[in-house]
DNA sequence: CGTGCCTTTGAGAAATATCAAAGCCTGTGG
DNA sequence: CCACAGGCTTTGATATTTCTCAAAGGCACG
């Protein structure tokens, strides 16, 4: 199956390549389709590949020694991920899970050096991704260290909305199903506390949720709850 | 003042350089002496330089919008720091403070690219440092999200001991002064809770502290408290 | 149309912060 | 060389947040 080079057209890491190079990059890639709930790679596995998410949503999570889950981040379409090699790691530090059906380009890790050398802008973009993640991790640490659960949950929903929102008639909808449990794993909390908070916010018309679908009705008031 | 190239002898980022290159690297550097409590650079400042700590101990900290302090990490002698440029940042994301008197080599950020290209092993070591920090941040997030204050405080002291310990007659001493307040800022807690924990552990002969000096008497039992 | 998640809500328990006060080092300046 | 100011530490009492335990109802998919 031949991939269409326009796939890479608007993706930052490959934006500065000409058509021939884009074709070359695609010829080196394998494409993977991953069903919701299936993992792309698992924490501790050999980092044999690096990845670009073409479509869908990825959840990155880790387990602590007691088996409690902590969700690190969600990846929107268009981003590089699983690039352990950029930081000299040879195993994946976390598990990547498809939340919705995903379309992913994967390249063997051995090609990393080549990409960095040969493709203009690739390394800069890759390290920009790392820089953003580091910065998000820093913010996360600040929040966990200084804020209450309510503020952290508000911030988590706000972030999901901003990074994965799609407009709808009643407000902004988060683009993939999110349970109370998931939010608690994103915030270091429990599903009960999250449920109580969401119930309250629903009464106040700040959010609305049905089953696993969350809509933000009033971004401004949600933002106020974060501090 | 001429610097002695043997300064760089055993430092990983420059380990693979020959004597001439080491001299060159030193000629490009400026050396700074920073007194305890003084800052090397501050959060939000232009990242004009990157740094190598020759001697002393650096504390890296951030303030949240409410002015609460969060301590990110402590840097031991021999490490690169303030390398925002490695991740494409152009301002420092945190403040670096001398905890003890420090001796620091600094280079203008503009030299970063040159160092990466010209000096064998420099970039690899720099990204290894970044990789380690990312991994530590990840662990920190896991701890904050899933563990209780007692476990986090135990872990924080254990880490200080392992990374900055010096042997003494009664146990391992942390190499710089540490207050209850500092530990609370490392763990997202309060000085009162930390004080109560340390008092208890002192009664149990796990640690001993006088004024701002902490000794770990029983590493094994402290380790048990971390989970 | 029932089984397995998902959600809600209450009651009580536990962890930790906050408030308050007092005592203790130590480095400094007279 | 002494006294004292300012930071550091301890400890009690109380308040607050959040978790844990428990139970029941709801939704969706096979």
Coordinates of C-alpha atoms (C1' of nucleotides) in Angstrom, one line a residue:
Chain A
X1 CA 0.0 0.0 0.0
X2 CA 1.5 3.3 -1.1
X3 CA 1.0 6.3 1.1
X4 CA 0.1 9.7 -0.2
X5 CA 2.9 12.2 0.5
X6 CA 0.4 14.9 1.1
X7 CA -0.1 13.1 4.5
X8 CA 3.0 14.9 5.7
X9 CA 2.1 18.2 4.2
X10 CA 1.1 20.2 7.3
X11 CA 3.0 18.4 10.0
X12 CA 5.7 20.6 11.7
X13 CA 8.5 18.0 11.8
X14 CA 8.3 17.5 8.0
X15 CA 7.0 20.9 6.9
X16 CA 10.3 22.1 5.4
X17 CA 10.8 19.0 3.3
X18 CA 10.3 18.9 -0.5
X19 CA 8.0 16.4 -2.1
X20 CA 10.8 14.0 -2.9
X21 CA 12.0 13.9 0.7
X22 CA 8.5 13.5 2.0
X23 CA 8.1 10.5 -0.3
X24 CA 11.3 9.1 1.0
X25 CA 10.2 9.6 4.6
X26 CA 7.0 7.8 3.9
X27 CA 8.7 5.0 2.1
X28 CA 10.7 4.4 5.3
X29 CA 7.6 4.3 7.4
X30 CA 5.1 1.6 8.3
X31 CA 1.6 2.6 9.0
X32 CA -0.3 1.1 11.9
X33 CA -4.0 1.1 12.7
X34 CA -4.7 0.7 16.4
X35 CA -8.2 0.0 17.8
X36 CA -9.6 1.9 20.8
X37 CA -8.2 0.4 24.1
X38 CA -5.3 -1.3 22.4
X39 CA -1.7 -0.2 23.2
X40 CA 0.8 1.2 20.7
X41 CA 3.7 0.3 23.0
X42 CA 4.1 -0.5 26.7
X43 CA 6.1 0.9 29.6
X44 CA 9.4 -0.9 29.8
X45 CA 9.4 -2.3 26.2
X46 CA 12.5 -1.8 24.0
X47 CA 12.1 1.5 22.2
X48 CA 12.3 0.0 18.8
X49 CA 10.3 2.7 17.0
X50 CA 9.4 6.3 17.0
X51 CA 5.9 7.4 16.1
X52 CA 3.8 10.1 14.5
X53 CA 0.0 10.2 15.2
X54 CA -1.8 10.9 12.0
X55 CA -5.3 10.5 13.3
X56 CA -7.0 9.6 16.6
X57 CA -6.1 10.2 20.2
X58 CA -3.4 8.6 22.3
X59 CA -3.3 8.3 26.1
X60 CA 0.1 8.0 27.8
X61 CA 0.1 6.4 31.2
X62 CA 2.3 4.7 33.8
X63 CA 1.7 2.3 36.7
X64 CA 3.4 2.8 40.0
X65 CA 4.7 -0.3 41.9
X66 CA 1.4 -0.7 43.7
X67 CA -0.4 -0.9 40.3
X68 CA -2.0 2.5 40.6
X69 CA -2.4 4.2 37.2
X70 CA -1.2 7.8 36.5
X71 CA -2.1 9.4 33.2
X72 CA 0.7 11.6 31.9
X73 CA -0.9 13.3 28.9
X74 CA -3.1 12.9 25.9
X75 CA -1.6 13.3 22.4
X76 CA -3.6 15.0 19.6
X77 CA -3.2 14.1 15.9
X78 CA -0.1 15.5 14.2
X79 CA 2.3 15.0 17.0
X80 CA 5.5 12.9 17.3
X81 CA 5.4 10.5 20.3
X82 CA 7.3 7.6 21.6
X83 CA 10.6 9.3 20.9
X84 CA 12.5 7.9 23.8
X85 CA 15.6 7.9 21.6
X86 CA 15.7 11.7 21.5
X87 CA 16.7 11.6 25.1
X88 CA 19.0 8.7 24.9
X89 CA 16.5 6.2 26.4
X90 CA 16.3 2.7 25.0
X91 CA 13.1 1.6 26.7
X92 CA 9.7 3.4 26.6
X93 CA 9.1 5.1 29.9
X94 CA 5.3 4.9 29.6
X95 CA 2.5 3.0 27.9
X96 CA 0.7 4.6 24.9
X97 CA -2.9 3.6 24.5
X98 CA -5.3 4.4 21.7
X99 CA -8.4 6.1 23.2
X100 CA -10.1 6.3 19.8
X101 CA -9.1 4.5 16.7
X102 CA -5.7 5.6 15.7
X103 CA -3.6 5.9 12.5
X104 CA 0.1 6.0 13.2
X105 CA 3.3 6.2 11.2
X106 CA 6.1 4.3 12.8
X107 CA 9.9 4.3 11.9
X108 CA 12.6 2.1 13.3
X109 CA 14.6 3.9 16.1
X110 CA 17.7 3.3 14.1
X111 CA 16.6 5.9 11.6
X112 CA 16.5 8.6 14.3
X113 CA 20.0 9.8 13.7
X114 CA 19.5 9.8 10.0
X115 CA 16.3 11.9 10.3
X116 CA 18.1 14.4 12.5
X117 CA 20.9 14.8 10.1
X118 CA 19.2 14.6 6.8
X119 CA 15.9 16.4 7.3
X120 CA 16.0 20.1 7.8
X121 CA 13.9 21.2 10.8
X122 CA 13.2 17.7 12.0
X123 CA 15.5 17.8 15.0
X124 CA 14.4 21.3 16.0
X125 CA 10.7 20.3 15.9
X126 CA 11.4 17.1 17.8
X127 CA 13.2 18.9 20.6
X128 CA 10.4 21.5 20.6
X129 CA 8.0 18.7 21.4
X130 CA 10.3 17.5 24.2
X131 CA 10.5 21.1 25.5
X132 CA 6.8 21.4 25.6
X133 CA 6.4 18.2 27.4
X134 CA 9.0 19.1 29.9
X135 CA 7.3 22.4 30.5
X136 CA 3.9 20.7 30.9
X137 CA 5.4 18.3 33.4
X138 CA 6.8 21.2 35.3
X139 CA 3.4 22.8 35.5
X140 CA 1.9 19.5 36.5
X141 CA 4.3 19.2 39.4
X142 CA 3.5 22.8 40.5
X143 CA -0.2 22.0 40.5
X144 CA 0.1 18.7 42.3
X145 CA 2.4 20.3 44.9
X146 CA 0.4 23.4 45.6
X147 CA -3.2 23.1 44.5
X148 CA -6.3 21.3 45.8
X149 CA -8.1 18.6 43.9
X150 CA -10.9 20.9 42.8
X151 CA -8.4 23.2 41.1
X152 CA -6.5 20.4 39.5
X153 CA -9.7 18.8 38.1
X154 CA -10.8 22.1 36.7
X155 CA -7.4 22.6 35.1
X156 CA -7.4 19.0 33.7
X157 CA -10.8 19.5 32.0
X158 CA -9.8 22.9 30.7
X159 CA -6.7 21.4 29.1
X160 CA -8.6 18.5 27.6
X161 CA -11.0 21.0 26.2
X162 CA -8.3 23.3 24.8
X163 CA -6.2 20.5 23.3
X164 CA -8.9 18.1 22.2
X165 CA -12.0 20.1 22.0
X166 CA -14.5 20.3 19.2
X167 CA -17.2 22.8 19.0
X168 CA -20.8 21.7 19.4
X169 CA -24.1 23.4 19.8
X170 CA -24.1 23.4 23.6
X171 CA -20.4 24.2 24.1
X172 CA -17.0 22.6 23.5
X173 CA -17.0 18.8 23.5
X174 CA -13.9 16.8 24.5
X175 CA -13.2 14.7 21.4
X176 CA -12.9 11.3 23.1
X177 CA -14.8 9.5 25.9
X178 CA -13.6 10.4 29.3
X179 CA -14.7 8.7 32.5
X180 CA -14.6 10.0 36.1
X181 CA -11.9 7.4 36.7
X182 CA -9.7 8.8 33.9
X183 CA -10.0 12.3 35.3
X184 CA -9.0 11.0 38.7
X185 CA -6.0 9.3 37.2
X186 CA -5.0 12.6 35.5
X187 CA -5.3 14.5 38.8
X188 CA -4.1 12.2 41.5
X189 CA -7.6 11.9 43.0
X190 CA -10.5 9.4 43.2
X191 CA -13.4 8.9 40.9
X192 CA -15.8 9.7 43.8
X193 CA -14.3 13.1 44.4
X194 CA -14.3 13.8 40.6
X195 CA -18.0 12.7 40.4
X196 CA -19.0 15.0 43.2
X197 CA -17.2 18.0 41.6
X198 CA -18.7 17.3 38.2
X199 CA -22.2 17.0 39.6
X200 CA -21.8 20.3 41.3
X201 CA -20.5 22.0 38.2
X202 CA -23.3 20.5 36.2
X203 CA -25.8 22.0 38.6
X204 CA -24.0 25.3 38.1
X205 CA -24.2 24.9 34.3
X206 CA -20.4 25.1 34.0
X207 CA -20.1 21.7 32.3
X208 CA -22.5 19.1 31.1
X209 CA -21.8 15.4 30.8
X210 CA -23.7 12.4 29.6
X211 CA -22.2 9.0 30.1
X212 CA -18.6 9.4 29.0
X213 CA -19.0 12.6 27.0
X214 CA -18.1 15.9 28.5
X215 CA -19.1 19.4 27.3
X216 CA -17.7 22.6 28.7
X217 CA -20.5 25.2 28.8
X218 CA -18.7 28.0 30.5
X219 CA -14.9 28.1 30.0
X220 CA -14.6 31.4 31.9
X221 CA -16.1 30.1 35.1
X222 CA -14.1 26.8 34.8
X223 CA -11.0 28.9 34.5
X224 CA -11.8 30.7 37.6
X225 CA -12.0 27.4 39.5
X226 CA -8.4 26.7 38.7
X227 CA -7.0 29.2 41.1
Chain B
X1 CA 43.0 34.7 35.1
X2 CA 43.9 31.5 33.2
X3 CA 41.9 28.4 34.0
X4 CA 43.6 25.0 34.4
X5 CA 42.3 22.6 31.7
X6 CA 42.4 19.8 34.2
X7 CA 39.2 21.3 35.6
X8 CA 37.3 19.6 32.8
X9 CA 39.2 16.3 33.1
X10 CA 36.5 14.2 34.6
X11 CA 33.4 15.9 33.5
X12 CA 31.2 13.7 31.3
X13 CA 30.3 16.4 28.7
X14 CA 34.0 17.1 28.0
X15 CA 35.5 13.7 28.8
X16 CA 36.2 12.8 25.2
X17 CA 38.0 16.0 24.4
X18 CA 41.8 16.3 23.9
X19 CA 43.8 18.8 25.9
X20 CA 43.8 21.4 23.2
X21 CA 40.0 21.3 22.8
X22 CA 39.6 21.4 26.6
X23 CA 41.7 24.6 26.7
X24 CA 39.6 26.0 23.9
X25 CA 36.4 25.3 25.8
X26 CA 37.8 26.9 28.9
X27 CA 39.0 30.0 26.9
X28 CA 35.4 30.5 25.8
X29 CA 34.1 30.3 29.4
X30 CA 33.7 32.8 32.1
X31 CA 34.0 31.6 35.7
X32 CA 31.5 32.8 38.3
X33 CA 31.7 32.6 42.0
X34 CA 28.2 32.8 43.6
X35 CA 27.7 33.2 47.4
X36 CA 25.2 31.1 49.3
X37 CA 21.6 32.4 48.9
X38 CA 22.5 34.4 45.7
X39 CA 20.9 33.4 42.4
X40 CA 22.7 32.3 39.3
X41 CA 19.7 33.2 37.1
X42 CA 16.1 33.8 37.7
X43 CA 12.9 32.3 36.3
X44 CA 11.7 34.2 33.3
X45 CA 15.1 35.8 32.5
X46 CA 16.6 35.6 28.9
X47 CA 18.5 32.4 28.7
X48 CA 21.8 34.1 27.8
X49 CA 24.1 31.4 29.1
X50 CA 24.5 27.8 29.8
X51 CA 26.3 26.5 32.9
X52 CA 28.4 23.9 34.4
X53 CA 28.7 23.6 38.2
X54 CA 32.3 23.0 39.2
X55 CA 31.8 23.2 42.9
X56 CA 29.0 23.8 45.4
X57 CA 25.3 23.0 45.3
X58 CA 22.5 24.6 43.3
X59 CA 18.8 24.6 44.2
X60 CA 16.4 25.0 41.3
X61 CA 13.0 26.4 42.2
X62 CA 9.8 28.0 40.8
X63 CA 7.1 30.2 42.2
X64 CA 3.5 29.7 41.4
X65 CA 1.2 32.6 40.7
X66 CA 0.2 32.8 44.4
X67 CA 3.9 33.1 45.3
X68 CA 4.3 29.6 46.8
X69 CA 7.7 28.1 46.2
X70 CA 8.3 24.7 44.7
X71 CA 11.7 23.2 44.7
X72 CA 12.4 21.2 41.5
X73 CA 15.8 19.7 42.2
X74 CA 19.2 20.1 43.6
X75 CA 22.3 20.0 41.4
X76 CA 25.5 18.3 42.5
X77 CA 29.0 19.5 41.3
X78 CA 30.0 18.4 37.8
X79 CA 26.6 18.8 36.1
X80 CA 25.4 21.0 33.3
X81 CA 22.4 23.2 34.2
X82 CA 20.5 26.2 32.8
X83 CA 20.6 24.6 29.4
X84 CA 17.2 25.9 28.3
X85 CA 18.6 26.1 24.8
X86 CA 18.9 22.4 24.5
X87 CA 15.1 22.3 24.4
X88 CA 14.6 25.4 22.2
X89 CA 13.6 27.6 25.2
X90 CA 14.8 31.2 25.2
X91 CA 14.0 32.0 28.8
X92 CA 15.0 30.1 32.0
X93 CA 12.0 28.2 33.2
X94 CA 13.1 28.3 36.9
X95 CA 15.4 30.1 39.3
X96 CA 18.8 28.6 40.2
X97 CA 20.1 29.5 43.7
X98 CA 23.4 28.8 45.3
X99 CA 22.8 26.8 48.5
X100 CA 26.5 26.7 49.3
X101 CA 29.2 28.8 47.8
X102 CA 29.4 27.9 44.1
X103 CA 32.0 27.9 41.3
X104 CA 30.4 27.9 37.9
X105 CA 31.6 27.9 34.3
X106 CA 29.3 29.9 32.0
X107 CA 29.2 30.1 28.2
X108 CA 27.0 32.3 26.0
X109 CA 24.0 30.5 24.7
X110 CA 25.1 31.4 21.2
X111 CA 27.9 28.8 21.6
X112 CA 25.5 25.9 22.2
X113 CA 25.2 25.0 18.5
X114 CA 29.0 25.1 18.1
X115 CA 29.6 22.9 21.1
X116 CA 27.0 20.4 19.8
X117 CA 28.8 20.2 16.4
X118 CA 32.4 20.6 17.4
X119 CA 32.8 18.6 20.6
X120 CA 32.4 14.9 20.4
X121 CA 30.1 13.5 23.1
X122 CA 28.9 16.9 24.3
X123 CA 25.4 16.7 22.8
X124 CA 24.9 13.1 23.8
X125 CA 25.8 14.0 27.4
X126 CA 23.7 17.1 27.4
X127 CA 20.6 15.1 26.2
X128 CA 21.4 12.4 28.8
X129 CA 21.2 15.1 31.4
X130 CA 17.8 16.2 30.0
X131 CA 16.7 12.6 29.8
X132 CA 17.5 12.0 33.5
X133 CA 15.7 15.2 34.5
X134 CA 12.6 14.2 32.5
X135 CA 12.7 10.8 34.1
X136 CA 13.0 12.4 37.6
X137 CA 10.2 14.7 36.9
X138 CA 8.0 11.7 35.9
X139 CA 8.8 10.0 39.1
X140 CA 8.0 13.1 41.0
X141 CA 4.6 13.3 39.3
X142 CA 3.9 9.7 40.1
X143 CA 4.8 10.3 43.8
X144 CA 2.8 13.5 44.1
X145 CA -0.2 11.8 42.5
X146 CA -0.2 8.6 44.4
X147 CA 1.7 8.8 47.6
X148 CA 1.1 10.3 51.0
X149 CA 3.2 13.1 52.5
X150 CA 5.1 10.7 54.8
X151 CA 6.3 8.6 51.8
X152 CA 7.2 11.7 49.8
X153 CA 9.2 13.2 52.6
X154 CA 11.1 9.9 53.2
X155 CA 11.9 9.7 49.5
X156 CA 13.0 13.3 49.3
X157 CA 15.5 12.9 52.2
X158 CA 16.7 9.6 50.7
X159 CA 17.4 11.3 47.4
X160 CA 19.2 14.2 49.0
X161 CA 21.3 11.6 50.9
X162 CA 22.0 9.6 47.8
X163 CA 22.9 12.5 45.6
X164 CA 24.4 14.9 48.0
X165 CA 25.5 12.7 51.0
X166 CA 28.9 12.7 52.6
X167 CA 29.9 10.0 55.1
X168 CA 30.2 11.0 58.7
X169 CA 30.8 9.1 62.0
X170 CA 27.1 8.8 62.8
X171 CA 25.8 8.2 59.3
X172 CA 25.4 10.0 56.0
X173 CA 25.2 13.8 56.2
X174 CA 23.4 15.8 53.6
X175 CA 26.1 18.1 52.2
X176 CA 24.3 21.4 52.6
X177 CA 21.9 23.0 55.1
X178 CA 18.3 21.9 54.8
X179 CA 15.4 23.4 56.7
X180 CA 12.0 21.9 57.4
X181 CA 10.6 24.5 55.1
X182 CA 12.8 23.4 52.3
X183 CA 11.7 19.8 52.6
X184 CA 8.1 20.9 52.6
X185 CA 8.7 22.9 49.4
X186 CA 10.3 19.8 47.9
X187 CA 7.3 17.6 48.7
X188 CA 4.3 19.9 48.4
X189 CA 3.7 19.8 52.1
X190 CA 4.1 22.1 55.2
X191 CA 7.0 22.7 57.5
X192 CA 4.8 21.6 60.4
X193 CA 4.0 18.2 59.0
X194 CA 7.7 17.7 58.0
X195 CA 8.8 18.7 61.5
X196 CA 6.4 16.2 63.1
X197 CA 7.7 13.4 60.8
X198 CA 11.4 14.2 61.4
X199 CA 10.7 14.3 65.2
X200 CA 9.2 10.9 65.0
X201 CA 12.0 9.5 62.9
X202 CA 14.5 11.0 65.2
X203 CA 12.9 9.2 68.2
X204 CA 13.1 6.0 66.1
X205 CA 16.8 6.7 65.4
X206 CA 16.2 6.7 61.6
X207 CA 17.5 10.2 61.2
X208 CA 19.2 12.8 63.4
X209 CA 19.2 16.5 62.8
X210 CA 20.7 19.4 64.5
X211 CA 19.6 22.9 63.4
X212 CA 19.8 22.7 59.6
X213 CA 21.9 19.7 59.3
X214 CA 20.4 16.3 58.6
X215 CA 22.0 12.9 59.1
X216 CA 20.5 9.7 57.9
X217 CA 21.3 6.9 60.4
X218 CA 19.3 4.1 58.9
X219 CA 18.9 4.2 55.2
X220 CA 17.1 0.8 55.1
X221 CA 14.3 1.8 57.4
X222 CA 14.0 5.2 55.6
X223 CA 13.6 3.3 52.4
X224 CA 10.8 1.2 53.9
X225 CA 8.9 4.4 54.7
X226 CA 8.8 5.3 51.0
X227 CA 6.2 2.7 50.2
Chain C
dC1 C1' -32.8 -7.8 28.3
dG2 C1' -29.0 -8.7 31.2
dT3 C1' -24.1 -8.0 32.4
dG4 C1' -20.5 -5.0 33.1
dC5 C1' -18.9 -0.8 33.4
dC6 C1' -20.1 4.0 34.9
dT7 C1' -22.1 7.3 38.0
dT8 C1' -24.1 9.2 42.1
dT9 C1' -24.5 10.0 46.9
dG10 C1' -24.2 9.4 51.9
dA11 C1' -21.7 8.5 56.1
dG12 C1' -17.6 8.2 58.5
dA13 C1' -12.6 8.0 58.7
dA14 C1' -8.1 9.5 57.9
dA15 C1' -4.6 12.6 56.4
dT16 C1' -2.9 16.9 56.5
dA17 C1' -3.3 21.9 56.8
dT18 C1' -4.0 25.8 59.7
dC19 C1' -3.8 28.5 63.7
dA20 C1' -1.3 29.5 67.8
dA21 C1' 2.3 29.8 70.9
dA22 C1' 6.6 28.9 72.9
dG23 C1' 11.4 27.6 72.9
dC24 C1' 15.9 27.3 70.6
dC25 C1' 20.1 28.2 67.9
dT26 C1' 23.4 31.3 65.9
dG27 C1' 25.6 34.9 63.9
dT28 C1' 26.0 39.9 64.5
dG29 C1' 26.8 44.2 66.3
dG30 C1' 27.6 46.8 70.1
Chain D
dC1 C1' 32.3 38.8 75.0
dC2 C1' 27.5 39.2 75.6
dA3 C1' 22.9 40.1 74.3
dC4 C1' 19.5 40.0 71.1
dA5 C1' 17.0 39.7 66.6
dG6 C1' 15.6 36.8 63.3
dG7 C1' 15.1 32.6 61.5
dC8 C1' 14.3 27.7 62.7
dT9 C1' 11.8 24.1 65.3
dT10 C1' 8.4 21.9 68.1
dT11 C1' 4.0 20.8 69.6
dG12 C1' -1.0 21.1 70.7
dA13 C1' -5.7 22.0 69.2
dT14 C1' -8.7 22.5 65.7
dA15 C1' -10.4 22.7 60.9
dT16 C1' -10.6 21.2 56.3
dT17 C1' -10.0 18.4 52.6
dT18 C1' -10.3 14.3 50.6
dC19 C1' -10.5 9.4 50.8
dT20 C1' -12.7 5.1 51.9
dC21 C1' -16.5 2.2 52.4
dA22 C1' -21.1 1.2 51.1
dA23 C1' -25.0 0.9 48.3
dA24 C1' -28.0 1.7 44.6
dG25 C1' -29.3 3.2 40.1
dG26 C1' -28.2 4.0 35.0
dC27 C1' -26.6 3.3 30.5
dA28 C1' -25.0 0.8 26.5
dC29 C1' -23.7 -2.9 24.1
dG30 C1' -23.8 -7.5 22.9

